[in-house]
Amino acid sequence: MKNTFGSSVCLTIFGESHGTAIGAVLDGLAAGLPVDESAIALAMDKRRARGDGMSTARTEADAVHLLSGVMNGHTTGTSIGLVIQNKSQRSADYAKTQDLLRPGHADYTAYAKYAGFQDARGGGHFSGRLTAPLVAAGEICRQVLAAKGITIATHIRAVAGLEDLPFAADDEALLAEQVQAVAACSPERLALIDPAREEAMRAAIRAAGAEGDSVGGILETAVLGLPAGAGEPFFDSAESVLSHLLFSIPAVKGVEFGLGFGFASLRGSAANDPFRMAGERIVTATNHNAGINGGITNGMPVVFRTAVKPTPSIFRQQQTVDYLSRTDSELQIQGRHDPCIVHRAAVVQTSAAALGLLDLLTVKYGTDWQREG
Amino acid sequence: MKNTFGSSVCLTIFGESHGTAIGAVLDGLAAGLPVDESAIALAMDKRRARGDGMSTARTEADAVHLLSGVMNGHTTGTSIGLVIQNKSQRSADYAKTQDLLRPGHADYTAYAKYAGFQDARGGGHFSGRLTAPLVAAGEICRQVLAAKGITIATHIRAVAGLEDLPFAADDEALLAEQVQAVAACSPERLALIDPAREEAMRAAIRAAGAEGDSVGGILETAVLGLPAGAGEPFFDSAESVLSHLLFSIPAVKGVEFGLGFGFASLRGSAANDPFRMAGERIVTATNHNAGINGGITNGMPVVFRTAVKPTPSIFRQQQTVDYLSRTDSELQIQGRHDPCIVHRAAVVQTSAAALGLLDLLTVKYGTDWQREG
Amino acid sequence: MKNTFGSSVCLTIFGESHGTAIGAVLDGLAAGLPVDESAIALAMDKRRARGDGMSTARTEADAVHLLSGVMNGHTTGTSIGLVIQNKSQRSADYAKTQDLLRPGHADYTAYAKYAGFQDARGGGHFSGRLTAPLVAAGEICRQVLAAKGITIATHIRAVAGLEDLPFAADDEALLAEQVQAVAACSPERLALIDPAREEAMRAAIRAAGAEGDSVGGILETAVLGLPAGAGEPFFDSAESVLSHLLFSIPAVKGVEFGLGFGFASLRGSAANDPFRMAGERIVTATNHNAGINGGITNGMPVVFRTAVKPTPSIFRQQQTVDYLSRTDSELQIQGRHDPCIVHRAAVVQTSAAALGLLDLLTVKYGTDWQREG
Amino acid sequence: MKNTFGSSVCLTIFGESHGTAIGAVLDGLAAGLPVDESAIALAMDKRRARGDGMSTARTEADAVHLLSGVMNGHTTGTSIGLVIQNKSQRSADYAKTQDLLRPGHADYTAYAKYAGFQDARGGGHFSGRLTAPLVAAGEICRQVLAAKGITIATHIRAVAGLEDLPFAADDEALLAEQVQAVAACSPERLALIDPAREEAMRAAIRAAGAEGDSVGGILETAVLGLPAGAGEPFFDSAESVLSHLLFSIPAVKGVEFGLGFGFASLRGSAANDPFRMAGERIVTATNHNAGINGGITNGMPVVFRTAVKPTPSIFRQQQTVDYLSRTDSELQIQGRHDPCIVHRAAVVQTSAAALGLLDLLTVKYGTDWQREG
């Protein structure tokens, strides 16, 4: 389905980095759901470049225009069309070196797929800019989940080799505090559990940028309040649906749930999460499996991490190829780029998770459930 | 879509561990493709438990019955229905402890989702047994790819804490040798690049089994011969489609491409893969991105790894809950179980990859292309 | 999606007329729904050829084997795999004339699509036999709807130029009687509102058969008890989903809802259905629109008709072409064929409607709703 | 999938009659296809109300803004986002009578589905206005087909009880002339095979309008130049895919292919289309089956008809119900409405057909085929 994803709640994306506008169509919401446009603006603000040496000098207001599906602050029940204008294009930066394939970028694969007709300006359809409509639509989904008592937050687990504290997957009370703190983090701050680590991270990112280089990191998301029973194996396990969306985010090259790759060297006796009663509720004593057994949520917190590779746009001279002349060449990238996109991608990850989880819950409970008390 | 996956080539799965039969419907193949039933049997044999202390004592012949879509050794172009009989059920093992939720299993989530009507015998729909039809169908896809010069192999990158050599993602010639060797590995052997490591691994698995415990591991897959241009961003990036399928495999809790989580601590200058000409062909000097840029294949080998958690069925006493009486309880699992499923899952991973990649290539080139010279 | 249809409730079909078996996978049912296998057998019996001069001499027992998804008489909540053996193949009838394209059949289009690799025996995948798994699966859906108070019946509105009484779309009480009578009609009888017309119809069908010819007809379906609100415009209007399924049934060449083509010559003042209160319920005074406004059900009975073309298999000499030699030729069809399939198709139409409507209701209300009181 | 349709070429629709804008996302086109924006404007002009007593006084310029996916007059290969502003809203017309359910409209079903949160202004999502983005996107598809030698035209087969000549489905040469003439028909004229009938039709439509009433009709479409082999049975027969789209068009209540309902009273000997050689090409001597056998195109012209019900908006007093007070009431509709939408819907039908057929051809031949010579 290419630019459309979802079974019961579906998102369709369109746009190119330097075109007129980018946008999305969000389908499958019930009628009568409140839509908080200021919260959408806040989410967009978290994704926004701030021109602060941490990210590209291209700063966009990213006002989200809801063209349909929302009236008087509530969903109408039909598809929500939204657009975000592109304002700060500076395509001339790209013209000169257009046929010099930027290493780590989609330039070559776009040539291979689109035969030279791709919109190569600013990465076109492959730009991180395409995550803006994902954030706008995902934030609407997040609001629906929040009204159901489901909370999502993403923090920077690591960046530039520096680590934040991990989410306390095994300790629901502490995790709830962490999630609340991270979700409340202002757009100007890095989303961290331990704010004391922010300055060192900023310094490391700026240092890489100052050297014309870039850094990667790890984003960790926690979801609280999910009921047991969401996920549709065989193929639409909760992990499958979430990872499908997460790997759509440019730069994500790894996804793991719970202990993830840490499971590989454990024995079953250490990996299993024993069940126990907590009052009337069935819980697990540990949460190594991150709230998912057999591809279905078990009511414990869902926790996952993505590996975000360093931005491929660096200002150092690189070896490459001229696509048209088919000769080896050297490339010195121009333009405005991010030395790090990890911090901007945190809200993207939250939004992708909200979309995937709302879809799975709607498959089970139906569209009408979204509105029910 | 629950038990159906794919855009142009679609697989639908059905069955339960102790039902009459399990099976699948594979749709979207061109007519006239040769189908090698002995190669299907060989793939099934690789997935089969051998009763050798390494895996469950339940050994199934797993003969694959092609009910439709194949005639005179070739596809007819219509959907391929296949079934595999369940023969070695011993459901009585499960009756006694049915309401004691096995930690790490889908027992609780199945209760939550299916309200007690689930087929709980042997894990029902959540059993690793459901991967048998995936292997049968995926092997047919693999044969189609092989006829196009595309080769896939999966080895045990690690098991029980012991490592094999890694796939040489950066060295195409060496990698081709490794892939050929792993693909040719007989069903009786562990799929390893370095066969000298096999005995130690077997010993470690058996040791865990002897202690009533189980082990996990890492499976690594390499795909050679893919053309540049496969993958359908935004949502159907090559990584998204593959990870969706990989996370459907029971026990997989992590997926990473290329350097994967290793990217997080690198700088862009170390992570990027410079392009260069190799004769008329555009290649990358390194292959950290594992043959995928911007979600689209670039013609270099695709390499990915999954984290396989240790089998949750262990014979040690575990804390758990009785679902019906809602009381804390202790559980001593009976039945026949695998101390390790990593080695049996290798061919499952190859099959899942074959299905996902054939789908992406068919979206681009059309159904008829599958048959073309 | 070729052989899979549905959003929340999905059916996948496989098989060929003279292969080993045909079957289906029905996905998206809740757990805990009772499945009445004797009612499935009854539905299969209605579709069965009876060797009575009205239909083909090939009579199949058509026992439905539920391989998964049903246990102890209830759905387990996972996909239902079912197969029906082909027993009465007599493929030799087809070998001689295999390359002589039968007019009105899919022989030529199958050649064009499958390049000679199609299973041509008995029409292969294009045989009316493929409707057997549709009936089995659709009957399960019908049972789910019936438990919700939704009733479906299909009668022979016309056959061989002879008409039955029409469904009284505008008179709910009378229509309810008609639907009950038609639904209760035994497999040995033609499904008619006015049983007095049966003998003349049988005589006309047999007369055509005796002359080596065949007849067509019109099937009319009524659905009672649907709630208002089912249907998902823009693209998944109730008419769109139903017609998609109805046009999958071999031989259907027309579909109309309510007044259908009769609307073309009416004025709006005669076509509109005025609303009025009937106690607390909003109803329409007439029901020209057949219970659907704007693609969404309005709570009134849904009524639609299909045009079923005469069976193309006739025993008269026909002009045709030899596909391989590319020469004009004459054809005298052998084999066992139906002079009429209208009466056998009635239960197919009911089953298709049940599948489509259960899907639309499940999109709106969720999978869990299927089980709720 | 609600507002998204298609397997390989997908269209997503959004918007409401009186919202800011309506639009669509067209996905699955190859890169490098020329897009003729003036031809899009011409298609929009054919759908446009002209304020001439034949259609509503609401006239919209309907300029189509291509936001993405098209650059330098060619497709880029990524999704095409397009919007059309709503300019001539006059919502006050609706406020007064908002809770009086308009007979024949979706007012009641929208209430039932959306619980009062629907955008009721001008029919909201159920307005014929939603066909504007379908025309824009379908016209792009039509251009792709035209470059492949495939031609589509729709004429008014009947309106207000007056008939045009039928398409000569059995006479390819004459049909080609008719199709060419109809396709070339200017937006100011009714799309007719026999232009001499235009004035009487216009008079009949205006007469109905003058009496505060409306008229229906029949639209007939012919498609020339299709290759044999398009269509994906069992479920995605050519008729299924086309009818799914056709029944999405508001007011369509019947669809028939070839002889359609006329088949019901024929015998097989009269219904079958004999094959014969025409040079190297296999053709049929007649074309009763309208170019489709077994759900797959056979290379002959595809011909189908839709029944278009009279516009439900009439200015006569009607019996209805007040939804909120739940009382019987009378309604006198205000606003600007069409006494006939048949003529405006002709280009909508052509566009829907183009989308459906391009999708089916792309499934078979792949995305890249769209660009190939």
Coordinates of N, CA and C in Angstrom, one line a residue, chain C residues 252-341:
Chain C
V252 N -22.6 -13.7 -12.8 CA -23.3 -12.4 -12.4 C -22.9 -11.3 -13.3
K253 N -23.8 -10.7 -14.0 CA -23.4 -9.6 -15.0 C -24.2 -8.3 -14.7
G254 N -25.0 -8.3 -13.6 CA -25.7 -7.1 -13.2 C -26.1 -7.1 -11.8
V255 N -26.0 -5.9 -11.1 CA -26.4 -5.8 -9.7 C -27.2 -4.5 -9.6
E256 N -28.4 -4.6 -8.9 CA -29.1 -3.4 -8.7 C -29.8 -3.4 -7.3
F257 N -29.9 -2.2 -6.7 CA -30.4 -2.1 -5.3 C -31.7 -1.4 -5.4
G258 N -32.7 -1.9 -4.7 CA -34.0 -1.2 -4.7 C -34.6 -1.1 -6.1
L259 N -35.0 0.1 -6.5 CA -35.6 0.2 -7.8 C -34.6 0.0 -8.9
G260 N -33.3 0.2 -8.5 CA -32.2 -0.1 -9.5 C -32.4 0.7 -10.8
F261 N -32.3 -0.1 -11.9 CA -32.4 0.6 -13.2 C -33.8 1.3 -13.4
G262 N -34.8 0.9 -12.6 CA -36.1 1.5 -12.6 C -36.0 3.0 -12.2
F263 N -35.0 3.4 -11.4 CA -34.8 4.8 -11.0 C -34.6 5.7 -12.2
A264 N -34.1 5.1 -13.3 CA -33.6 6.0 -14.4 C -34.7 6.8 -15.0
S265 N -35.9 6.3 -15.0 CA -37.0 7.0 -15.7 C -37.9 7.7 -14.7
L266 N -37.6 7.6 -13.4 CA -38.4 8.3 -12.4 C -38.0 9.7 -12.1
R267 N -38.9 10.5 -11.6 CA -38.6 11.8 -11.0 C -38.3 11.7 -9.5
G268 N -37.5 12.6 -9.0 CA -37.2 12.6 -7.6 C -38.4 12.5 -6.7
S269 N -39.4 13.2 -7.0 CA -40.6 13.2 -6.2 C -41.2 11.8 -6.1
A270 N -41.0 10.9 -7.1 CA -41.5 9.6 -7.0 C -40.4 8.6 -6.4
A271 N -39.2 9.0 -6.5 CA -38.1 8.1 -6.1 C -37.8 8.2 -4.6
N272 N -37.9 9.4 -4.1 CA -37.5 9.6 -2.7 C -38.4 8.8 -1.7
D273 N -37.9 8.3 -0.6 CA -38.6 7.6 0.4 C -38.9 8.5 1.6
P274 N -40.1 9.0 1.8 CA -40.4 9.9 2.9 C -40.1 9.2 4.2
F275 N -39.6 10.0 5.2 CA -39.4 9.4 6.5 C -40.6 9.6 7.3
R276 N -40.8 8.7 8.3 CA -41.9 8.9 9.3 C -41.6 8.2 10.5
M277 N -42.2 8.6 11.6 CA -42.0 7.9 12.9 C -42.9 6.6 12.9
A278 N -42.3 5.5 13.4 CA -43.1 4.4 13.7 C -42.8 4.0 15.1
G279 N -43.6 4.6 16.0 CA -43.3 4.5 17.5 C -42.0 5.3 17.7
E280 N -41.0 4.7 18.3 CA -39.7 5.4 18.5 C -38.8 5.3 17.4
R281 N -39.2 4.5 16.4 CA -38.3 4.2 15.3 C -38.5 5.1 14.1
I282 N -37.4 5.5 13.5 CA -37.5 6.3 12.2 C -37.5 5.3 11.1
V283 N -38.6 5.3 10.3 CA -38.7 4.4 9.1 C -39.0 5.3 7.9
T284 N -39.0 4.6 6.7 CA -39.4 5.3 5.5 C -40.7 4.7 5.1
A285 N -41.5 5.6 4.5 CA -42.9 5.1 4.1 C -42.8 4.2 2.9
T286 N -41.9 4.4 2.0 CA -41.6 3.5 0.9 C -40.2 3.0 1.1
N287 N -39.7 2.1 0.3 CA -38.3 1.7 0.4 C -37.6 1.5 -0.9
H288 N -37.8 2.5 -1.8 CA -37.2 2.4 -3.1 C -35.7 2.3 -3.1
N289 N -35.1 2.9 -2.1 CA -33.7 3.0 -2.0 C -33.1 1.7 -1.3
A290 N -34.0 0.8 -0.9 CA -33.6 -0.5 -0.5 C -32.7 -0.4 0.8
G291 N -33.1 0.4 1.7 CA -32.5 0.4 3.0 C -31.1 1.0 3.0
I292 N -30.7 1.7 2.0 CA -29.4 2.3 1.9 C -29.5 3.7 1.4
N293 N -29.0 4.7 2.2 CA -28.9 6.1 1.7 C -27.5 6.6 1.9
G294 N -27.0 7.1 0.8 CA -25.6 7.6 0.9 C -24.6 6.5 1.2
G295 N -24.9 5.3 0.8 CA -24.0 4.2 1.0 C -24.0 3.6 2.4
I296 N -24.9 4.0 3.2 CA -25.0 3.6 4.6 C -26.4 3.0 4.9
T297 N -26.5 1.9 5.6 CA -27.9 1.4 5.9 C -28.7 2.3 6.7
N298 N -30.0 2.3 6.5 CA -30.9 3.2 7.2 C -31.9 2.4 8.1
G299 N -31.6 1.1 8.3 CA -32.5 0.3 9.2 C -33.7 -0.3 8.5
M300 N -34.0 0.1 7.3 CA -35.0 -0.6 6.5 C -34.5 -1.8 5.8
P301 N -35.3 -2.7 5.3 CA -34.8 -3.9 4.6 C -33.9 -3.5 3.4
V302 N -32.8 -4.2 3.3 CA -31.9 -4.1 2.1 C -32.3 -5.1 1.1
V303 N -32.6 -4.7 -0.1 CA -33.1 -5.6 -1.1 C -32.3 -5.3 -2.4
F304 N -31.7 -6.4 -3.0 CA -31.0 -6.2 -4.2 C -31.2 -7.4 -5.1
R305 N -30.9 -7.2 -6.4 CA -31.0 -8.3 -7.4 C -29.8 -8.4 -8.3
T306 N -29.5 -9.6 -8.7 CA -28.4 -9.8 -9.6 C -29.0 -10.5 -10.9
A307 N -28.3 -10.1 -12.0 CA -28.6 -10.8 -13.3 C -27.6 -11.9 -13.4
V308 N -28.2 -13.2 -13.6 CA -27.3 -14.3 -13.8 C -27.4 -14.8 -15.2
K309 N -26.3 -14.8 -15.9 CA -26.4 -15.2 -17.3 C -26.6 -16.7 -17.5
P310 N -27.1 -17.1 -18.6 CA -27.3 -18.6 -18.8 C -25.9 -19.2 -18.8
T311 N -25.9 -20.4 -18.3 CA -24.7 -21.2 -18.2 C -24.0 -21.2 -19.6
P312 N -22.8 -20.9 -19.8 CA -22.2 -21.0 -21.1 C -22.0 -22.4 -21.7
S313 N -22.0 -23.4 -20.8 CA -21.8 -24.7 -21.3 C -23.0 -25.2 -21.9
I314 N -23.1 -25.2 -23.2 CA -24.3 -25.8 -23.9 C -23.8 -26.9 -24.8
F315 N -24.7 -27.8 -25.2 CA -24.3 -28.9 -26.0 C -24.5 -28.8 -27.5
R316 N -24.8 -27.6 -27.9 CA -25.0 -27.3 -29.3 C -23.6 -27.0 -29.9
Q317 N -23.5 -27.2 -31.2 CA -22.3 -26.9 -31.9 C -22.0 -25.4 -31.9
Q318 N -20.8 -25.0 -31.6 CA -20.6 -23.6 -31.5 C -19.3 -23.2 -32.3
Q319 N -19.3 -22.0 -32.9 CA -18.1 -21.5 -33.6 C -17.1 -21.1 -32.5
T320 N -15.9 -21.5 -32.8 CA -14.8 -21.0 -31.9 C -13.5 -21.0 -32.5
V321 N -12.4 -21.0 -31.7 CA -11.1 -20.8 -32.2 C -10.2 -21.9 -31.5
D322 N -9.3 -22.5 -32.2 CA -8.3 -23.3 -31.5 C -7.2 -22.4 -31.1
Y323 N -7.0 -22.3 -29.7 CA -6.0 -21.3 -29.2 C -4.6 -21.5 -29.7
L324 N -4.2 -22.8 -29.8 CA -2.8 -23.1 -30.1 C -2.6 -23.0 -31.6
S325 N -3.4 -23.5 -32.4 CA -3.2 -23.4 -33.9 C -3.7 -22.1 -34.4
R326 N -4.4 -21.3 -33.6 CA -4.9 -20.0 -34.1 C -5.7 -20.1 -35.4
T327 N -6.6 -21.1 -35.4 CA -7.5 -21.2 -36.5 C -9.0 -21.3 -36.0
D328 N -9.9 -20.9 -36.9 CA -11.3 -21.0 -36.6 C -11.6 -22.5 -36.5
S329 N -12.6 -22.8 -35.7 CA -12.9 -24.2 -35.5 C -14.4 -24.3 -35.0
E330 N -14.8 -25.6 -34.8 CA -16.1 -25.8 -34.3 C -16.0 -26.6 -33.0
L331 N -16.9 -26.4 -32.1 CA -16.8 -27.1 -30.8 C -18.1 -27.7 -30.4
Q332 N -18.0 -29.0 -30.0 CA -19.1 -29.7 -29.4 C -18.7 -30.0 -28.0
I333 N -19.3 -29.3 -27.0 CA -18.8 -29.5 -25.6 C -19.2 -30.9 -25.1
Q334 N -18.3 -31.5 -24.4 CA -18.6 -32.8 -23.7 C -18.7 -32.4 -22.2
G335 N -18.8 -33.4 -21.4 CA -18.7 -33.2 -19.9 C -20.1 -33.2 -19.3
R336 N -20.1 -32.8 -18.0 CA -21.4 -32.8 -17.3 C -21.7 -31.3 -16.9
H337 N -22.8 -30.8 -17.3 CA -23.0 -29.3 -17.1 C -24.4 -29.1 -16.7
D338 N -24.6 -27.8 -16.2 CA -25.8 -27.4 -15.7 C -26.6 -26.6 -16.8
P339 N -27.8 -27.0 -17.1 CA -28.6 -26.2 -18.0 C -29.0 -24.9 -17.3
C340 N -28.9 -24.8 -16.0 CA -29.2 -23.6 -15.2 C -28.5 -23.7 -13.9
I341 N -27.9 -22.5 -13.5 CA -27.2 -22.5 -12.2 C -27.9 -21.5 -11.3

